[in-house]
Amino acid sequence: KETVTYTDLYEWGLSGTAGSAERKTKLLCALGLPPRLSKKELVEALNRLYSYEQLDEMQSELLEHENAANSPEENMKKIQATLLGNLP
């Protein structure tokens, strides 16, 4: 795929979904871009600066970190590992 589209923003959860504004702001800050870009400006900037593949990988990493941070199962595993690690 050659360019990022509005559909990609939606599929990546950066537009038109619950929490998209927060994810968009995180991605823009991580990329060093202004946090308040319109959807049109965002697509234009991303296509000028990055390949589709680079952006797909970056947003996947961002989403993984977000899911891990919010996942009760992951938090429980970390707590259990810490507790078990402190046993004699």
PDB file of N, CA and C in Angstrom:
ATOM      1  N   LYS A   1       0.852  -1.173   0.000  1.00  0.00           N
ATOM      2  CA  LYS A   1       0.000   0.000   0.000  1.00  0.00           C
ATOM      3  C   LYS A   1       0.895   1.232   0.000  1.00  0.00           C
ATOM      4  N   GLU A   2       0.508   2.233  -0.729  1.00  0.00           N
ATOM      5  CA  GLU A   2       1.400   3.378  -0.888  1.00  0.00           C
ATOM      6  C   GLU A   2       1.102   4.562   0.028  1.00  0.00           C
ATOM      7  N   THR A   3      -0.166   4.879   0.254  1.00  0.00           N
ATOM      8  CA  THR A   3      -0.481   6.062   1.044  1.00  0.00           C
ATOM      9  C   THR A   3      -1.475   5.757   2.158  1.00  0.00           C
ATOM     10  N   VAL A   4      -1.448   6.611   3.167  1.00  0.00           N
ATOM     11  CA  VAL A   4      -2.393   6.530   4.275  1.00  0.00           C
ATOM     12  C   VAL A   4      -3.678   7.235   3.852  1.00  0.00           C
ATOM     13  N   THR A   5      -4.824   6.646   4.214  1.00  0.00           N
ATOM     14  CA  THR A   5      -6.125   7.217   3.871  1.00  0.00           C
ATOM     15  C   THR A   5      -6.937   7.455   5.147  1.00  0.00           C
ATOM     16  N   TYR A   6      -8.081   8.104   4.991  1.00  0.00           N
ATOM     17  CA  TYR A   6      -8.991   8.303   6.116  1.00  0.00           C
ATOM     18  C   TYR A   6      -9.420   6.954   6.696  1.00  0.00           C
ATOM     19  N   THR A   7      -9.590   5.971   5.835  1.00  0.00           N
ATOM     20  CA  THR A   7      -9.978   4.628   6.288  1.00  0.00           C
ATOM     21  C   THR A   7      -8.904   4.036   7.198  1.00  0.00           C
ATOM     22  N   ASP A   8      -7.651   4.265   6.868  1.00  0.00           N
ATOM     23  CA  ASP A   8      -6.557   3.777   7.717  1.00  0.00           C
ATOM     24  C   ASP A   8      -6.631   4.408   9.104  1.00  0.00           C
ATOM     25  N   LEU A   9      -6.896   5.707   9.145  1.00  0.00           N
ATOM     26  CA  LEU A   9      -7.020   6.386  10.439  1.00  0.00           C
ATOM     27  C   LEU A   9      -8.116   5.741  11.271  1.00  0.00           C
ATOM     28  N   TYR A  10      -9.230   5.413  10.640  1.00  0.00           N
ATOM     29  CA  TYR A  10     -10.333   4.764  11.346  1.00  0.00           C
ATOM     30  C   TYR A  10      -9.931   3.368  11.823  1.00  0.00           C
ATOM     31  N   GLU A  11      -9.320   2.591  10.937  1.00  0.00           N
ATOM     32  CA  GLU A  11      -8.917   1.224  11.287  1.00  0.00           C
ATOM     33  C   GLU A  11      -7.863   1.204  12.391  1.00  0.00           C
ATOM     34  N   TRP A  12      -7.027   2.220  12.439  1.00  0.00           N
ATOM     35  CA  TRP A  12      -5.999   2.316  13.470  1.00  0.00           C
ATOM     36  C   TRP A  12      -6.550   2.905  14.765  1.00  0.00           C
ATOM     37  N   GLY A  13      -7.835   3.297  14.745  1.00  0.00           N
ATOM     38  CA  GLY A  13      -8.441   3.882  15.943  1.00  0.00           C
ATOM     39  C   GLY A  13      -8.034   5.318  16.192  1.00  0.00           C
ATOM     40  N   LEU A  14      -7.631   6.022  15.134  1.00  0.00           N
ATOM     41  CA  LEU A  14      -7.192   7.406  15.268  1.00  0.00           C
ATOM     42  C   LEU A  14      -8.268   8.402  14.862  1.00  0.00           C
ATOM     43  N   SER A  15      -9.400   7.900  14.385  1.00  0.00           N
ATOM     44  CA  SER A  15     -10.473   8.786  13.940  1.00  0.00           C
ATOM     45  C   SER A  15     -11.800   8.043  13.981  1.00  0.00           C
ATOM     46  N   GLY A  16     -12.818   8.696  14.524  1.00  0.00           N
ATOM     47  CA  GLY A  16     -14.165   8.154  14.468  1.00  0.00           C
ATOM     48  C   GLY A  16     -14.475   6.999  15.396  1.00  0.00           C
ATOM     49  N   THR A  17     -13.628   6.743  16.384  1.00  0.00           N
ATOM     50  CA  THR A  17     -13.874   5.651  17.329  1.00  0.00           C
ATOM     51  C   THR A  17     -13.714   6.171  18.758  1.00  0.00           C
ATOM     52  N   ALA A  18     -14.205   5.415  19.700  1.00  0.00           N
ATOM     53  CA  ALA A  18     -14.060   5.790  21.112  1.00  0.00           C
ATOM     54  C   ALA A  18     -12.574   5.867  21.466  1.00  0.00           C
ATOM     55  N   GLY A  19     -12.164   6.955  22.068  1.00  0.00           N
ATOM     56  CA  GLY A  19     -10.771   7.125  22.470  1.00  0.00           C
ATOM     57  C   GLY A  19      -9.837   7.543  21.355  1.00  0.00           C
ATOM     58  N   SER A  20     -10.382   7.802  20.168  1.00  0.00           N
ATOM     59  CA  SER A  20      -9.515   8.123  19.026  1.00  0.00           C
ATOM     60  C   SER A  20      -8.748   9.422  19.223  1.00  0.00           C
ATOM     61  N   ALA A  21      -9.361  10.401  19.860  1.00  0.00           N
ATOM     62  CA  ALA A  21      -8.676  11.688  20.064  1.00  0.00           C
ATOM     63  C   ALA A  21      -7.431  11.497  20.927  1.00  0.00           C
ATOM     64  N   GLU A  22      -7.548  10.680  21.966  1.00  0.00           N
ATOM     65  CA  GLU A  22      -6.401  10.424  22.836  1.00  0.00           C
ATOM     66  C   GLU A  22      -5.302   9.672  22.092  1.00  0.00           C
ATOM     67  N   ARG A  23      -5.694   8.631  21.328  1.00  0.00           N
ATOM     68  CA  ARG A  23      -4.700   7.861  20.566  1.00  0.00           C
ATOM     69  C   ARG A  23      -4.027   8.743  19.515  1.00  0.00           C
ATOM     70  N   LYS A  24      -4.801   9.584  18.856  1.00  0.00           N
ATOM     71  CA  LYS A  24      -4.249  10.478  17.843  1.00  0.00           C
ATOM     72  C   LYS A  24      -3.242  11.431  18.478  1.00  0.00           C
ATOM     73  N   THR A  25      -3.588  12.003  19.623  1.00  0.00           N
ATOM     74  CA  THR A  25      -2.682  12.920  20.308  1.00  0.00           C
ATOM     75  C   THR A  25      -1.400  12.211  20.715  1.00  0.00           C
ATOM     76  N   LYS A  26      -1.495  10.989  21.243  1.00  0.00           N
ATOM     77  CA  LYS A  26      -0.307  10.221  21.633  1.00  0.00           C
ATOM     78  C   LYS A  26       0.594   9.969  20.435  1.00  0.00           C
ATOM     79  N   LEU A  27      -0.013   9.561  19.316  1.00  0.00           N
ATOM     80  CA  LEU A  27       0.787   9.284  18.123  1.00  0.00           C
ATOM     81  C   LEU A  27       1.456  10.557  17.621  1.00  0.00           C
ATOM     82  N   LEU A  28       0.700  11.654  17.546  1.00  0.00           N
ATOM     83  CA  LEU A  28       1.263  12.907  17.059  1.00  0.00           C
ATOM     84  C   LEU A  28       2.413  13.378  17.946  1.00  0.00           C
ATOM     85  N   CYS A  29       2.245  13.272  19.251  1.00  0.00           N
ATOM     86  CA  CYS A  29       3.317  13.664  20.169  1.00  0.00           C
ATOM     87  C   CYS A  29       4.537  12.771  19.998  1.00  0.00           C
ATOM     88  N   ALA A  30       4.302  11.468  19.836  1.00  0.00           N
ATOM     89  CA  ALA A  30       5.408  10.530  19.637  1.00  0.00           C
ATOM     90  C   ALA A  30       6.168  10.823  18.349  1.00  0.00           C
ATOM     91  N   LEU A  31       5.452  11.341  17.347  1.00  0.00           N
ATOM     92  CA  LEU A  31       6.080  11.651  16.059  1.00  0.00           C
ATOM     93  C   LEU A  31       6.627  13.074  16.008  1.00  0.00           C
ATOM     94  N   GLY A  32       6.394  13.853  17.065  1.00  0.00           N
ATOM     95  CA  GLY A  32       6.877  15.233  17.088  1.00  0.00           C
ATOM     96  C   GLY A  32       6.051  16.172  16.229  1.00  0.00           C
ATOM     97  N   LEU A  33       4.791  15.821  16.006  1.00  0.00           N
ATOM     98  CA  LEU A  33       3.899  16.656  15.206  1.00  0.00           C
ATOM     99  C   LEU A  33       2.954  17.430  16.117  1.00  0.00           C
ATOM    100  N   PRO A  34       2.413  18.553  15.628  1.00  0.00           N
ATOM    101  CA  PRO A  34       1.458  19.314  16.448  1.00  0.00           C
ATOM    102  C   PRO A  34       0.262  18.440  16.832  1.00  0.00           C
ATOM    103  N   PRO A  35      -0.181  18.511  18.081  1.00  0.00           N
ATOM    104  CA  PRO A  35      -1.261  17.631  18.545  1.00  0.00           C
ATOM    105  C   PRO A  35      -2.643  17.972  18.000  1.00  0.00           C
ATOM    106  N   ARG A  36      -2.804  19.130  17.386  1.00  0.00           N
ATOM    107  CA  ARG A  36      -4.128  19.517  16.906  1.00  0.00           C
ATOM    108  C   ARG A  36      -4.108  19.715  15.392  1.00  0.00           C
ATOM    109  N   LEU A  37      -4.140  18.608  14.674  1.00  0.00           N
ATOM    110  CA  LEU A  37      -4.230  18.637  13.215  1.00  0.00           C
ATOM    111  C   LEU A  37      -5.603  18.113  12.803  1.00  0.00           C
ATOM    112  N   SER A  38      -6.160  18.696  11.747  1.00  0.00           N
ATOM    113  CA  SER A  38      -7.410  18.159  11.216  1.00  0.00           C
ATOM    114  C   SER A  38      -7.112  16.808  10.577  1.00  0.00           C
ATOM    115  N   LYS A  39      -8.166  16.065  10.294  1.00  0.00           N
ATOM    116  CA  LYS A  39      -7.984  14.751   9.666  1.00  0.00           C
ATOM    117  C   LYS A  39      -7.270  14.908   8.320  1.00  0.00           C
ATOM    118  N   LYS A  40      -7.654  15.913   7.557  1.00  0.00           N
ATOM    119  CA  LYS A  40      -7.037  16.156   6.255  1.00  0.00           C
ATOM    120  C   LYS A  40      -5.557  16.513   6.415  1.00  0.00           C
ATOM    121  N   GLU A  41      -5.248  17.402   7.366  1.00  0.00           N
ATOM    122  CA  GLU A  41      -3.859  17.781   7.612  1.00  0.00           C
ATOM    123  C   GLU A  41      -3.038  16.598   8.107  1.00  0.00           C
ATOM    124  N   LEU A  42      -3.656  15.779   8.943  1.00  0.00           N
ATOM    125  CA  LEU A  42      -2.971  14.607   9.479  1.00  0.00           C
ATOM    126  C   LEU A  42      -2.585  13.642   8.368  1.00  0.00           C
ATOM    127  N   VAL A  43      -3.529  13.311   7.504  1.00  0.00           N
ATOM    128  CA  VAL A  43      -3.248  12.386   6.401  1.00  0.00           C
ATOM    129  C   VAL A  43      -2.148  12.958   5.503  1.00  0.00           C
ATOM    130  N   GLU A  44      -2.228  14.249   5.210  1.00  0.00           N
ATOM    131  CA  GLU A  44      -1.227  14.877   4.353  1.00  0.00           C
ATOM    132  C   GLU A  44       0.159  14.832   5.003  1.00  0.00           C
ATOM    133  N   ALA A  45       0.246  15.184   6.277  1.00  0.00           N
ATOM    134  CA  ALA A  45       1.533  15.187   6.971  1.00  0.00           C
ATOM    135  C   ALA A  45       2.114  13.775   7.053  1.00  0.00           C
ATOM    136  N   LEU A  46       1.282  12.805   7.419  1.00  0.00           N
ATOM    137  CA  LEU A  46       1.771  11.432   7.545  1.00  0.00           C
ATOM    138  C   LEU A  46       2.281  10.901   6.211  1.00  0.00           C
ATOM    139  N   ASN A  47       1.566  11.184   5.137  1.00  0.00           N
ATOM    140  CA  ASN A  47       1.996  10.709   3.821  1.00  0.00           C
ATOM    141  C   ASN A  47       3.269  11.378   3.344  1.00  0.00           C
ATOM    142  N   ARG A  48       3.512  12.607   3.758  1.00  0.00           N
ATOM    143  CA  ARG A  48       4.746  13.304   3.358  1.00  0.00           C
ATOM    144  C   ARG A  48       5.956  12.828   4.149  1.00  0.00           C
ATOM    145  N   LEU A  49       5.720  12.435   5.410  1.00  0.00           N
ATOM    146  CA  LEU A  49       6.837  12.133   6.298  1.00  0.00           C
ATOM    147  C   LEU A  49       7.169  10.651   6.452  1.00  0.00           C
ATOM    148  N   TYR A  50       6.177   9.784   6.258  1.00  0.00           N
ATOM    149  CA  TYR A  50       6.372   8.367   6.552  1.00  0.00           C
ATOM    150  C   TYR A  50       5.769   7.485   5.466  1.00  0.00           C
ATOM    151  N   SER A  51       6.266   6.262   5.391  1.00  0.00           N
ATOM    152  CA  SER A  51       5.637   5.276   4.513  1.00  0.00           C
ATOM    153  C   SER A  51       4.467   4.653   5.262  1.00  0.00           C
ATOM    154  N   TYR A  52       3.563   4.042   4.528  1.00  0.00           N
ATOM    155  CA  TYR A  52       2.424   3.363   5.149  1.00  0.00           C
ATOM    156  C   TYR A  52       2.921   2.306   6.131  1.00  0.00           C
ATOM    157  N   GLU A  53       3.929   1.558   5.734  1.00  0.00           N
ATOM    158  CA  GLU A  53       4.453   0.479   6.562  1.00  0.00           C
ATOM    159  C   GLU A  53       5.020   1.003   7.883  1.00  0.00           C
ATOM    160  N   GLN A  54       5.755   2.119   7.817  1.00  0.00           N
ATOM    161  CA  GLN A  54       6.296   2.707   9.038  1.00  0.00           C
ATOM    162  C   GLN A  54       5.172   3.104   9.996  1.00  0.00           C
ATOM    163  N   LEU A  55       4.151   3.749   9.459  1.00  0.00           N
ATOM    164  CA  LEU A  55       3.036   4.203  10.292  1.00  0.00           C
ATOM    165  C   LEU A  55       2.243   3.035  10.853  1.00  0.00           C
ATOM    166  N   ASP A  56       2.047   2.015  10.058  1.00  0.00           N
ATOM    167  CA  ASP A  56       1.301   0.847  10.519  1.00  0.00           C
ATOM    168  C   ASP A  56       2.033   0.208  11.701  1.00  0.00           C
ATOM    169  N   GLU A  57       3.343   0.111  11.611  1.00  0.00           N
ATOM    170  CA  GLU A  57       4.135  -0.467  12.701  1.00  0.00           C
ATOM    171  C   GLU A  57       4.093   0.423  13.942  1.00  0.00           C
ATOM    172  N   MET A  58       4.234   1.745  13.756  1.00  0.00           N
ATOM    173  CA  MET A  58       4.224   2.667  14.894  1.00  0.00           C
ATOM    174  C   MET A  58       2.892   2.645  15.627  1.00  0.00           C
ATOM    175  N   GLN A  59       1.804   2.673  14.883  1.00  0.00           N
ATOM    176  CA  GLN A  59       0.500   2.690  15.542  1.00  0.00           C
ATOM    177  C   GLN A  59       0.228   1.351  16.215  1.00  0.00           C
ATOM    178  N   SER A  60       0.732   0.251  15.658  1.00  0.00           N
ATOM    179  CA  SER A  60       0.570  -1.058  16.301  1.00  0.00           C
ATOM    180  C   SER A  60       1.288  -1.094  17.640  1.00  0.00           C
ATOM    181  N   GLU A  61       2.498  -0.557  17.683  1.00  0.00           N
ATOM    182  CA  GLU A  61       3.261  -0.510  18.927  1.00  0.00           C
ATOM    183  C   GLU A  61       2.560   0.362  19.957  1.00  0.00           C
ATOM    184  N   LEU A  62       2.031   1.492  19.515  1.00  0.00           N
ATOM    185  CA  LEU A  62       1.305   2.387  20.414  1.00  0.00           C
ATOM    186  C   LEU A  62       0.084   1.695  20.983  1.00  0.00           C
ATOM    187  N   LEU A  63      -0.643   0.983  20.134  1.00  0.00           N
ATOM    188  CA  LEU A  63      -1.851   0.291  20.569  1.00  0.00           C
ATOM    189  C   LEU A  63      -1.511  -0.849  21.528  1.00  0.00           C
ATOM    190  N   GLU A  64      -0.414  -1.562  21.265  1.00  0.00           N
ATOM    191  CA  GLU A  64       0.010  -2.645  22.159  1.00  0.00           C
ATOM    192  C   GLU A  64       0.307  -2.111  23.548  1.00  0.00           C
ATOM    193  N   HIS A  65       1.039  -0.993  23.614  1.00  0.00           N
ATOM    194  CA  HIS A  65       1.366  -0.388  24.907  1.00  0.00           C
ATOM    195  C   HIS A  65       0.101   0.069  25.614  1.00  0.00           C
ATOM    196  N   GLU A  66      -0.818   0.628  24.862  1.00  0.00           N
ATOM    197  CA  GLU A  66      -2.080   1.102  25.432  1.00  0.00           C
ATOM    198  C   GLU A  66      -2.889  -0.059  25.986  1.00  0.00           C
ATOM    199  N   ASN A  67      -2.980  -1.142  25.217  1.00  0.00           N
ATOM    200  CA  ASN A  67      -3.748  -2.306  25.665  1.00  0.00           C
ATOM    201  C   ASN A  67      -3.104  -2.971  26.865  1.00  0.00           C
ATOM    202  N   ALA A  68      -1.794  -3.062  26.873  1.00  0.00           N
ATOM    203  CA  ALA A  68      -1.099  -3.684  28.001  1.00  0.00           C
ATOM    204  C   ALA A  68      -1.298  -2.865  29.268  1.00  0.00           C
ATOM    205  N   ALA A  69      -1.260  -1.558  29.111  1.00  0.00           N
ATOM    206  CA  ALA A  69      -1.419  -0.690  30.274  1.00  0.00           C
ATOM    207  C   ALA A  69      -2.829  -0.766  30.845  1.00  0.00           C
ATOM    208  N   ASN A  70      -3.806  -1.032  30.008  1.00  0.00           N
ATOM    209  CA  ASN A  70      -5.193  -1.026  30.449  1.00  0.00           C
ATOM    210  C   ASN A  70      -5.751  -2.422  30.698  1.00  0.00           C
ATOM    211  N   SER A  71      -4.972  -3.450  30.432  1.00  0.00           N
ATOM    212  CA  SER A  71      -5.467  -4.810  30.538  1.00  0.00           C
ATOM    213  C   SER A  71      -5.393  -5.309  31.977  1.00  0.00           C
ATOM    214  N   PRO A  72      -6.532  -5.641  32.581  1.00  0.00           N
ATOM    215  CA  PRO A  72      -6.506  -6.171  33.943  1.00  0.00           C
ATOM    216  C   PRO A  72      -5.712  -7.466  34.043  1.00  0.00           C
ATOM    217  N   GLU A  73      -5.771  -8.292  33.002  1.00  0.00           N
ATOM    218  CA  GLU A  73      -5.023  -9.557  33.011  1.00  0.00           C
ATOM    219  C   GLU A  73      -3.525  -9.305  33.063  1.00  0.00           C
ATOM    220  N   GLU A  74      -3.056  -8.341  32.274  1.00  0.00           N
ATOM    221  CA  GLU A  74      -1.629  -8.028  32.276  1.00  0.00           C
ATOM    222  C   GLU A  74      -1.206  -7.460  33.623  1.00  0.00           C
ATOM    223  N   ASN A  75      -2.028  -6.588  34.168  1.00  0.00           N
ATOM    224  CA  ASN A  75      -1.711  -6.021  35.479  1.00  0.00           C
ATOM    225  C   ASN A  75      -1.647  -7.115  36.538  1.00  0.00           C
ATOM    226  N   MET A  76      -2.577  -8.057  36.484  1.00  0.00           N
ATOM    227  CA  MET A  76      -2.592  -9.152  37.455  1.00  0.00           C
ATOM    228  C   MET A  76      -1.342 -10.022  37.308  1.00  0.00           C
ATOM    229  N   LYS A  77      -0.934 -10.302  36.080  1.00  0.00           N
ATOM    230  CA  LYS A  77       0.274 -11.101  35.859  1.00  0.00           C
ATOM    231  C   LYS A  77       1.493 -10.404  36.442  1.00  0.00           C
ATOM    232  N   LYS A  78       1.590  -9.088  36.257  1.00  0.00           N
ATOM    233  CA  LYS A  78       2.722  -8.334  36.790  1.00  0.00           C
ATOM    234  C   LYS A  78       2.725  -8.367  38.316  1.00  0.00           C
ATOM    235  N   ILE A  79       1.541  -8.202  38.906  1.00  0.00           N
ATOM    236  CA  ILE A  79       1.428  -8.242  40.370  1.00  0.00           C
ATOM    237  C   ILE A  79       1.827  -9.612  40.888  1.00  0.00           C
ATOM    238  N   GLN A  80       1.316 -10.673  40.238  1.00  0.00           N
ATOM    239  CA  GLN A  80       1.642 -12.037  40.668  1.00  0.00           C
ATOM    240  C   GLN A  80       3.128 -12.304  40.542  1.00  0.00           C
ATOM    241  N   ALA A  81       3.737 -11.871  39.446  1.00  0.00           N
ATOM    242  CA  ALA A  81       5.169 -12.094  39.254  1.00  0.00           C
ATOM    243  C   ALA A  81       5.972 -11.373  40.325  1.00  0.00           C
ATOM    244  N   THR A  82       5.551 -10.174  40.675  1.00  0.00           N
ATOM    245  CA  THR A  82       6.242  -9.425  41.721  1.00  0.00           C
ATOM    246  C   THR A  82       6.103 -10.122  43.065  1.00  0.00           C
ATOM    247  N   LEU A  83       4.891 -10.553  43.387  1.00  0.00           N
ATOM    248  CA  LEU A  83       4.663 -11.224  44.664  1.00  0.00           C
ATOM    249  C   LEU A  83       5.422 -12.534  44.748  1.00  0.00           C
ATOM    250  N   LEU A  84       5.369 -13.330  43.689  1.00  0.00           N
ATOM    251  CA  LEU A  84       6.072 -14.612  43.702  1.00  0.00           C
ATOM    252  C   LEU A  84       7.573 -14.444  43.736  1.00  0.00           C
ATOM    253  N   GLY A  85       8.054 -13.379  43.141  1.00  0.00           N
ATOM    254  CA  GLY A  85       9.476 -13.112  43.141  1.00  0.00           C
ATOM    255  C   GLY A  85      10.015 -12.750  44.513  1.00  0.00           C
ATOM    256  N   ASN A  86       9.131 -12.250  45.385  1.00  0.00           N
ATOM    257  CA  ASN A  86       9.546 -11.849  46.729  1.00  0.00           C
ATOM    258  C   ASN A  86       9.438 -12.972  47.758  1.00  0.00           C
ATOM    259  N   LEU A  87       8.923 -14.143  47.354  1.00  0.00           N
ATOM    260  CA  LEU A  87       8.819 -15.265  48.292  1.00  0.00           C
ATOM    261  C   LEU A  87      10.173 -15.912  48.474  1.00  0.00           C
ATOM    262  N   PRO A  88      10.451 -16.446  49.701  1.00  0.00           N
ATOM    263  CA  PRO A  88      11.748 -17.095  49.940  1.00  0.00           C
ATOM    264  C   PRO A  88      11.859 -18.415  49.212  1.00  0.00           C
TER     265      PRO A  88
END
